[in-house]
PDB file of N, CA and C in Angstrom:
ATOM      1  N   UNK U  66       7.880  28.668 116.826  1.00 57.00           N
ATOM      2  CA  UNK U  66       7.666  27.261 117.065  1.00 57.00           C
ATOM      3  C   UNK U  66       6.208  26.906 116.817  1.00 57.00           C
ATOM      4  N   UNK U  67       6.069  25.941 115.948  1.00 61.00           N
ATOM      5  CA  UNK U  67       4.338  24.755 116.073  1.00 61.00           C
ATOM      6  C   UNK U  67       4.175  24.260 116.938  1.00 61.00           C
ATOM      7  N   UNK U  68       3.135  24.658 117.543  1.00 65.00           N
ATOM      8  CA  UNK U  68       2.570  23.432 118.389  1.00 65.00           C
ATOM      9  C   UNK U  68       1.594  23.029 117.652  1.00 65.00           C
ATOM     10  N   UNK U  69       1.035  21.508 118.354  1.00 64.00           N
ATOM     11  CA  UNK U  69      -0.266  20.483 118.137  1.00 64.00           C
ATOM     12  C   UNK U  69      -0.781  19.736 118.869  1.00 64.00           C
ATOM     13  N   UNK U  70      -2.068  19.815 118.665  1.00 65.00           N
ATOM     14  CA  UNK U  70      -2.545  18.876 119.410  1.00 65.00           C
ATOM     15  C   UNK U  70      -3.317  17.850 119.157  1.00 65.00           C
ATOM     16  N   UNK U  71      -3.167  16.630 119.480  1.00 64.00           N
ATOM     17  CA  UNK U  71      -4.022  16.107 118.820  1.00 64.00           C
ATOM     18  C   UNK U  71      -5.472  15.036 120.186  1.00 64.00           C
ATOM     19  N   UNK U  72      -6.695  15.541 118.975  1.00 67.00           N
ATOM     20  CA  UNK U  72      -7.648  15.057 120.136  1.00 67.00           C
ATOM     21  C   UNK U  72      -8.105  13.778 119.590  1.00 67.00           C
ATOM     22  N   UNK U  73      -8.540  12.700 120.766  1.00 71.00           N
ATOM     23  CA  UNK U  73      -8.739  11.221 120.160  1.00 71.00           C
ATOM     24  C   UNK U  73     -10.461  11.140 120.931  1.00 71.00           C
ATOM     25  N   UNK U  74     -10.990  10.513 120.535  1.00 74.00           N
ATOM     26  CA  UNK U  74     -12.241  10.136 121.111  1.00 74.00           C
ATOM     27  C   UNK U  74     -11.836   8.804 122.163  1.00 74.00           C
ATOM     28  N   UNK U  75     -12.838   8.445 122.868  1.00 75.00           N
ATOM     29  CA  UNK U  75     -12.601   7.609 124.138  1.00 75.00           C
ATOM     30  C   UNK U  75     -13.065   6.496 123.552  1.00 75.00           C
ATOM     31  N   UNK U  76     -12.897   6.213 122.326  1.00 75.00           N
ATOM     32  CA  UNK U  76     -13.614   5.241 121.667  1.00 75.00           C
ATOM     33  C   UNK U  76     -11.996   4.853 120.778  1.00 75.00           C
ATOM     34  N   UNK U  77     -11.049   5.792 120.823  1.00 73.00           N
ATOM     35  CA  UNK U  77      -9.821   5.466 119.501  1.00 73.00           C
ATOM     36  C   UNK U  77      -8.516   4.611 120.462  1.00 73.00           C
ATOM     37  N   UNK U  78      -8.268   3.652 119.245  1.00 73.00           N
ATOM     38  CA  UNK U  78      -7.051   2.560 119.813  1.00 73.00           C
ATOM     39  C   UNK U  78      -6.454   2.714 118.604  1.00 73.00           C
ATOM     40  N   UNK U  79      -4.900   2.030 119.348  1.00 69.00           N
ATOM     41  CA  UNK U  79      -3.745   2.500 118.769  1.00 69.00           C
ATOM     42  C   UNK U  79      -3.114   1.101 118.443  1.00 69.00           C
ATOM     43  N   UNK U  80      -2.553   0.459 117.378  1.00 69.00           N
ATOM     44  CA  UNK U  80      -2.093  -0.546 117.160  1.00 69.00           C
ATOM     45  C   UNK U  80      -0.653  -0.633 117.230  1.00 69.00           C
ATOM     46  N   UNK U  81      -0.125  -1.261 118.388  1.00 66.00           N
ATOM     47  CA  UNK U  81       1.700  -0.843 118.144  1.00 66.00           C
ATOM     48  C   UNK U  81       1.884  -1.681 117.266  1.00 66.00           C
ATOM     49  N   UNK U  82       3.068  -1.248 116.087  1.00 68.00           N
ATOM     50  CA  UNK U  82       4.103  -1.462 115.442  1.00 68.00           C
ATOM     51  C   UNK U  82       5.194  -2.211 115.725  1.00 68.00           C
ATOM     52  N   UNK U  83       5.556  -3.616 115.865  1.00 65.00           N
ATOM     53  CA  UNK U  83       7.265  -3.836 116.009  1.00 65.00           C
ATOM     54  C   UNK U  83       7.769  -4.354 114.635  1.00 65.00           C
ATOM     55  N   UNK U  84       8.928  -3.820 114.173  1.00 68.00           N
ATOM     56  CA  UNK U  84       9.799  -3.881 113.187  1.00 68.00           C
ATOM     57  C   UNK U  84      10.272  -5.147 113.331  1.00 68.00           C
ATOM     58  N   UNK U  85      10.625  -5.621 112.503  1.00 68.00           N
ATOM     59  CA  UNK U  85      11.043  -6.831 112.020  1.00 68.00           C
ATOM     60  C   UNK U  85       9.942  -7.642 111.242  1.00 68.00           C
ATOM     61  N   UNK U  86      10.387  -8.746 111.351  1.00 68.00           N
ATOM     62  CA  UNK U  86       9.618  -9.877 109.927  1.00 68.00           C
ATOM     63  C   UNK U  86       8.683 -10.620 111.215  1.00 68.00           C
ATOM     64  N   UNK U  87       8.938 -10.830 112.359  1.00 72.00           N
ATOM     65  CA  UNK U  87       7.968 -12.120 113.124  1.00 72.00           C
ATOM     66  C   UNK U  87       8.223 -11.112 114.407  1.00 72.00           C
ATOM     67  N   UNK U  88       7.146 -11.307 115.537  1.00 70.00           N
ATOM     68  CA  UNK U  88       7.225 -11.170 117.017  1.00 70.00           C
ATOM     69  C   UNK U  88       8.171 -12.304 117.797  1.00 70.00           C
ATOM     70  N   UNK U  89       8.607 -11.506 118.190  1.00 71.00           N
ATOM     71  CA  UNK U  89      10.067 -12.270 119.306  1.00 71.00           C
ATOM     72  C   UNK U  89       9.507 -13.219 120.005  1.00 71.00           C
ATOM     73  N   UNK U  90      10.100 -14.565 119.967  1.00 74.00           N
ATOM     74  CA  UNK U  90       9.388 -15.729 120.444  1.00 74.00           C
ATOM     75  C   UNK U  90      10.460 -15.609 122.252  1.00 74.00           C
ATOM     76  N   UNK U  91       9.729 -15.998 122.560  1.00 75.00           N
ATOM     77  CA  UNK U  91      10.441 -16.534 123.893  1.00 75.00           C
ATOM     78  C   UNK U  91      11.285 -17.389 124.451  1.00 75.00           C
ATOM     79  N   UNK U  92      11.750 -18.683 123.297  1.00 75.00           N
ATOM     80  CA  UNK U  92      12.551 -19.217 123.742  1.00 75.00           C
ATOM     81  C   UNK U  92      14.036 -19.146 122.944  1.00 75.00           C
ATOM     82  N   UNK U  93      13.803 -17.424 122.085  1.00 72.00           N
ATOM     83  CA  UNK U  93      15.094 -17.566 121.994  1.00 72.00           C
ATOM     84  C   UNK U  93      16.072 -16.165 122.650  1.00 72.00           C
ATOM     85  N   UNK U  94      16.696 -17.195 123.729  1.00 70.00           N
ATOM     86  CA  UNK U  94      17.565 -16.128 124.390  1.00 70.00           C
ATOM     87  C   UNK U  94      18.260 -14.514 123.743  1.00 70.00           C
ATOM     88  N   UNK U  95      18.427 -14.997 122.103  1.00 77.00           N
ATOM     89  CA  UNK U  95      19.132 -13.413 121.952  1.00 77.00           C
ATOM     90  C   UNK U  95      18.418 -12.023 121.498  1.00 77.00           C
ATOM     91  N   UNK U  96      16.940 -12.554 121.765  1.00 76.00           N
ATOM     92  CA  UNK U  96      15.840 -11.505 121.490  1.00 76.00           C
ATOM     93  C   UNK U  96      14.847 -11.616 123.158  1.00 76.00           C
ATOM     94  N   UNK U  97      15.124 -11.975 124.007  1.00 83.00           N
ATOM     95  CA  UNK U  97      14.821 -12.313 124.969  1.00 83.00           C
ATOM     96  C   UNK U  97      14.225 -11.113 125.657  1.00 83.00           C
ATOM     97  N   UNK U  98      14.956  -9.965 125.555  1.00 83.00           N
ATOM     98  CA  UNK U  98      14.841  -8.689 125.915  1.00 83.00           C
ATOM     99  C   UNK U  98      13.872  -8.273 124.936  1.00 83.00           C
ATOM    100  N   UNK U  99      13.421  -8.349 124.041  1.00 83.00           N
ATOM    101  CA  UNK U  99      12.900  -7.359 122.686  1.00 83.00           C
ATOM    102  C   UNK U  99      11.352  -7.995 123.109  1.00 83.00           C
ATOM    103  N   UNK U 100      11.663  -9.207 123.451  1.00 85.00           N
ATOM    104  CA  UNK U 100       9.856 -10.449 123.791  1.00 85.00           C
ATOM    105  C   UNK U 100       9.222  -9.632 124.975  1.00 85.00           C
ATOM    106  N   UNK U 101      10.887  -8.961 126.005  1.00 87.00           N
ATOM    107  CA  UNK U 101       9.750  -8.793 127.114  1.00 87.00           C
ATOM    108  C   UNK U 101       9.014  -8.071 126.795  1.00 87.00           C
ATOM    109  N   UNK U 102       9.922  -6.277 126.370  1.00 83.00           N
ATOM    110  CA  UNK U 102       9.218  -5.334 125.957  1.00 83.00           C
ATOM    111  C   UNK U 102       7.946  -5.374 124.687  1.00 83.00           C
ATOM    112  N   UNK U 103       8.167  -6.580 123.755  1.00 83.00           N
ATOM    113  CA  UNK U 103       7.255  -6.755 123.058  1.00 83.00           C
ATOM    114  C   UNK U 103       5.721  -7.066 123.579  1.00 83.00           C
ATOM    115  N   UNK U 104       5.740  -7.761 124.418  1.00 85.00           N
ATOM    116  CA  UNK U 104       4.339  -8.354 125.072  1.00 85.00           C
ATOM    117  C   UNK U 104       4.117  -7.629 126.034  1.00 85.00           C
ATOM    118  N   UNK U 105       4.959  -6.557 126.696  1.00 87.00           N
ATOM    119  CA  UNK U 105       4.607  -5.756 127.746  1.00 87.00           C
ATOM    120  C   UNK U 105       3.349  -4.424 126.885  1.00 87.00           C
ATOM    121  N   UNK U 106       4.082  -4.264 125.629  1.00 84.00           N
ATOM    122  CA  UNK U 106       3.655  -3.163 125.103  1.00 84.00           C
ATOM    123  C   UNK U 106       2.174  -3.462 124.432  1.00 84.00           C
ATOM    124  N   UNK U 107       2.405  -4.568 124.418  1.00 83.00           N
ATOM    125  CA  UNK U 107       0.691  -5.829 123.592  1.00 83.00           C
ATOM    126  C   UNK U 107       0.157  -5.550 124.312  1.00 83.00           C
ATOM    127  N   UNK U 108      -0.290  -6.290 125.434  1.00 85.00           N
ATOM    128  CA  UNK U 108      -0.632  -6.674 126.408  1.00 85.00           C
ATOM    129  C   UNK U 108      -0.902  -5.761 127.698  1.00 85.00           C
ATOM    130  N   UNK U 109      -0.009  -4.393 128.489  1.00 87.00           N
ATOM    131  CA  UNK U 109      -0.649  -4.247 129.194  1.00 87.00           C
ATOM    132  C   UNK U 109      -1.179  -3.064 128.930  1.00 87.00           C
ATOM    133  N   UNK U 110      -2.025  -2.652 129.710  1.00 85.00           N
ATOM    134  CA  UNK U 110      -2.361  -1.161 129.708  1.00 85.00           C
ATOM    135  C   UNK U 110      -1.594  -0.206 129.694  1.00 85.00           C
ATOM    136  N   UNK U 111      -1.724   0.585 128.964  1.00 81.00           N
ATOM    137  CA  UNK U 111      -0.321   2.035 128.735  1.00 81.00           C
ATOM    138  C   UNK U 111      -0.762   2.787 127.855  1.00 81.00           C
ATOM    139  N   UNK U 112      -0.347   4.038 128.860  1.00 78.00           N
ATOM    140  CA  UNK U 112      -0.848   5.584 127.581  1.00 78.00           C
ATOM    141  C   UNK U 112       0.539   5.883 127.659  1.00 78.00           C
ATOM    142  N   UNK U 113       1.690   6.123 127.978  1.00 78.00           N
ATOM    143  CA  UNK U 113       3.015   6.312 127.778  1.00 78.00           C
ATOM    144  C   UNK U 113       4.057   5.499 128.358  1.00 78.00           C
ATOM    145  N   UNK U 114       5.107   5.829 128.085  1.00 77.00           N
ATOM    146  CA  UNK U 114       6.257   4.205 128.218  1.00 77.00           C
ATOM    147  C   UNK U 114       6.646   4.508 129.796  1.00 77.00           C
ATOM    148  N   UNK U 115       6.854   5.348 130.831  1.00 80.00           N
ATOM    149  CA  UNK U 115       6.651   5.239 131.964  1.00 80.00           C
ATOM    150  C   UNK U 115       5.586   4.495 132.566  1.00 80.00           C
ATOM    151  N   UNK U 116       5.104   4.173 131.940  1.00 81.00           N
ATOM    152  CA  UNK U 116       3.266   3.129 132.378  1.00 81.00           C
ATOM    153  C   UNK U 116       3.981   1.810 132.176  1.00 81.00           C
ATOM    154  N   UNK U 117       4.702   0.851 131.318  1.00 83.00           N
ATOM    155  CA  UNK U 117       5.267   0.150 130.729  1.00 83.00           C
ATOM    156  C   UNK U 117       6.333  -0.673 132.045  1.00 83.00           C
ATOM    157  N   UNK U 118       6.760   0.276 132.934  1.00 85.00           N
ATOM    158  CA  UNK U 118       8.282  -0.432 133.757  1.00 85.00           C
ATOM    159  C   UNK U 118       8.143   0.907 134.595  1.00 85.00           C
ATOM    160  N   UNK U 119       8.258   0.793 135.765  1.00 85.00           N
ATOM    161  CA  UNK U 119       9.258   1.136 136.463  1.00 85.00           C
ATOM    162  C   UNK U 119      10.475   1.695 136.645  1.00 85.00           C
ATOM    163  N   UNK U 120      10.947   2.688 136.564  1.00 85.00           N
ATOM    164  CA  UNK U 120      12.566   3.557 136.558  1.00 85.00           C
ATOM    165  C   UNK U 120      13.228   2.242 137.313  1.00 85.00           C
ATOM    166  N   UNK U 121      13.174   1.462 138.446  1.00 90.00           N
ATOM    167  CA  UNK U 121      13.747   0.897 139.038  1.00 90.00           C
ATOM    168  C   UNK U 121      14.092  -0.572 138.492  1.00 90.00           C
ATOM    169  N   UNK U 122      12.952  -1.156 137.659  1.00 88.00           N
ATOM    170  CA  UNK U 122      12.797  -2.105 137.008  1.00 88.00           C
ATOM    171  C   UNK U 122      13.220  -2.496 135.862  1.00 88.00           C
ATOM    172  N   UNK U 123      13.456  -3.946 135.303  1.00 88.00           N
ATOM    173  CA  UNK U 123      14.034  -4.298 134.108  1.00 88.00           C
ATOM    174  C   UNK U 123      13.229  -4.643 133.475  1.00 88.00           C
ATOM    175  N   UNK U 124      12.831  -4.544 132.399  1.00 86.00           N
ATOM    176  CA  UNK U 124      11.649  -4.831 131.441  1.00 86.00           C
ATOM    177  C   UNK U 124      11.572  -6.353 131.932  1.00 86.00           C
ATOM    178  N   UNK U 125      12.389  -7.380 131.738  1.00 88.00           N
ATOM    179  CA  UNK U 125      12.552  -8.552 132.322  1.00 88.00           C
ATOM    180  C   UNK U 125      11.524  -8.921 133.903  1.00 88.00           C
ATOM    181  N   UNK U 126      12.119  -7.725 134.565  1.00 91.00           N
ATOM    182  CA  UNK U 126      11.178  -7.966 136.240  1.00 91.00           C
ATOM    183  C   UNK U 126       9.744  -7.383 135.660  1.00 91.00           C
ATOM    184  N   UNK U 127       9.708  -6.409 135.209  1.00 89.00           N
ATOM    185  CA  UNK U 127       8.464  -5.632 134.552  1.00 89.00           C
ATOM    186  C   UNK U 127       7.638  -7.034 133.915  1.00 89.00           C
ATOM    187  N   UNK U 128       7.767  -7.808 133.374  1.00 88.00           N
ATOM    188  CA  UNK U 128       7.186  -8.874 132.558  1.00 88.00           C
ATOM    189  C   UNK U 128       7.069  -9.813 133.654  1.00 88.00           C
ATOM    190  N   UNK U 129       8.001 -10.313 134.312  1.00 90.00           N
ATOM    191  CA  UNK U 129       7.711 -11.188 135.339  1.00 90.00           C
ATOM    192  C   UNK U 129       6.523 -10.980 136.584  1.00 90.00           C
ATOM    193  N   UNK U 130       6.453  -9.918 136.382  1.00 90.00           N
ATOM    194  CA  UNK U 130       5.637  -8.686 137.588  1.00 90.00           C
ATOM    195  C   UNK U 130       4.344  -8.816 137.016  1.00 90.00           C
ATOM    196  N   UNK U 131       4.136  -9.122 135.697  1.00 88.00           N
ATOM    197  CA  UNK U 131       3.090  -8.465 134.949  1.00 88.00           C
ATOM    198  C   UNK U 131       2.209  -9.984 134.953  1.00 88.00           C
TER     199      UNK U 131
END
């Protein structure tokens, strides 16, 4: 097996990626879910997706929370 590691300086940022053609607007209900997690992942602080929500939480309360 490979392992790796990779080292970042305290100076390196990471630009998330979302797929599609536009960022999920908010007032349309059938991407409603994709906006929360979209602006959760913008917006708050996070080094991994447990940082992001709560096990107990809905990305939805997670955003409302936020």
């Amino acid at each position: 097996q490979k392992q790796c590691q990779i080292l970042r300086s305290n100076s390196h940022e990471i630009i998330p990626y979302f797929r599609g053609q536009w960022f999920p607007c908010a007032h349309e209900t059938d991407n409603l879910a994709l906006y929360h997690i979209s602006t959760l992942a913008l917006f708050k602080p996070w080094r991994d997706l447990a940082k992001l929500k709560q096990s107990t939480v809905t990305f939805q309360e997670a955003y409302e929370q936020f």
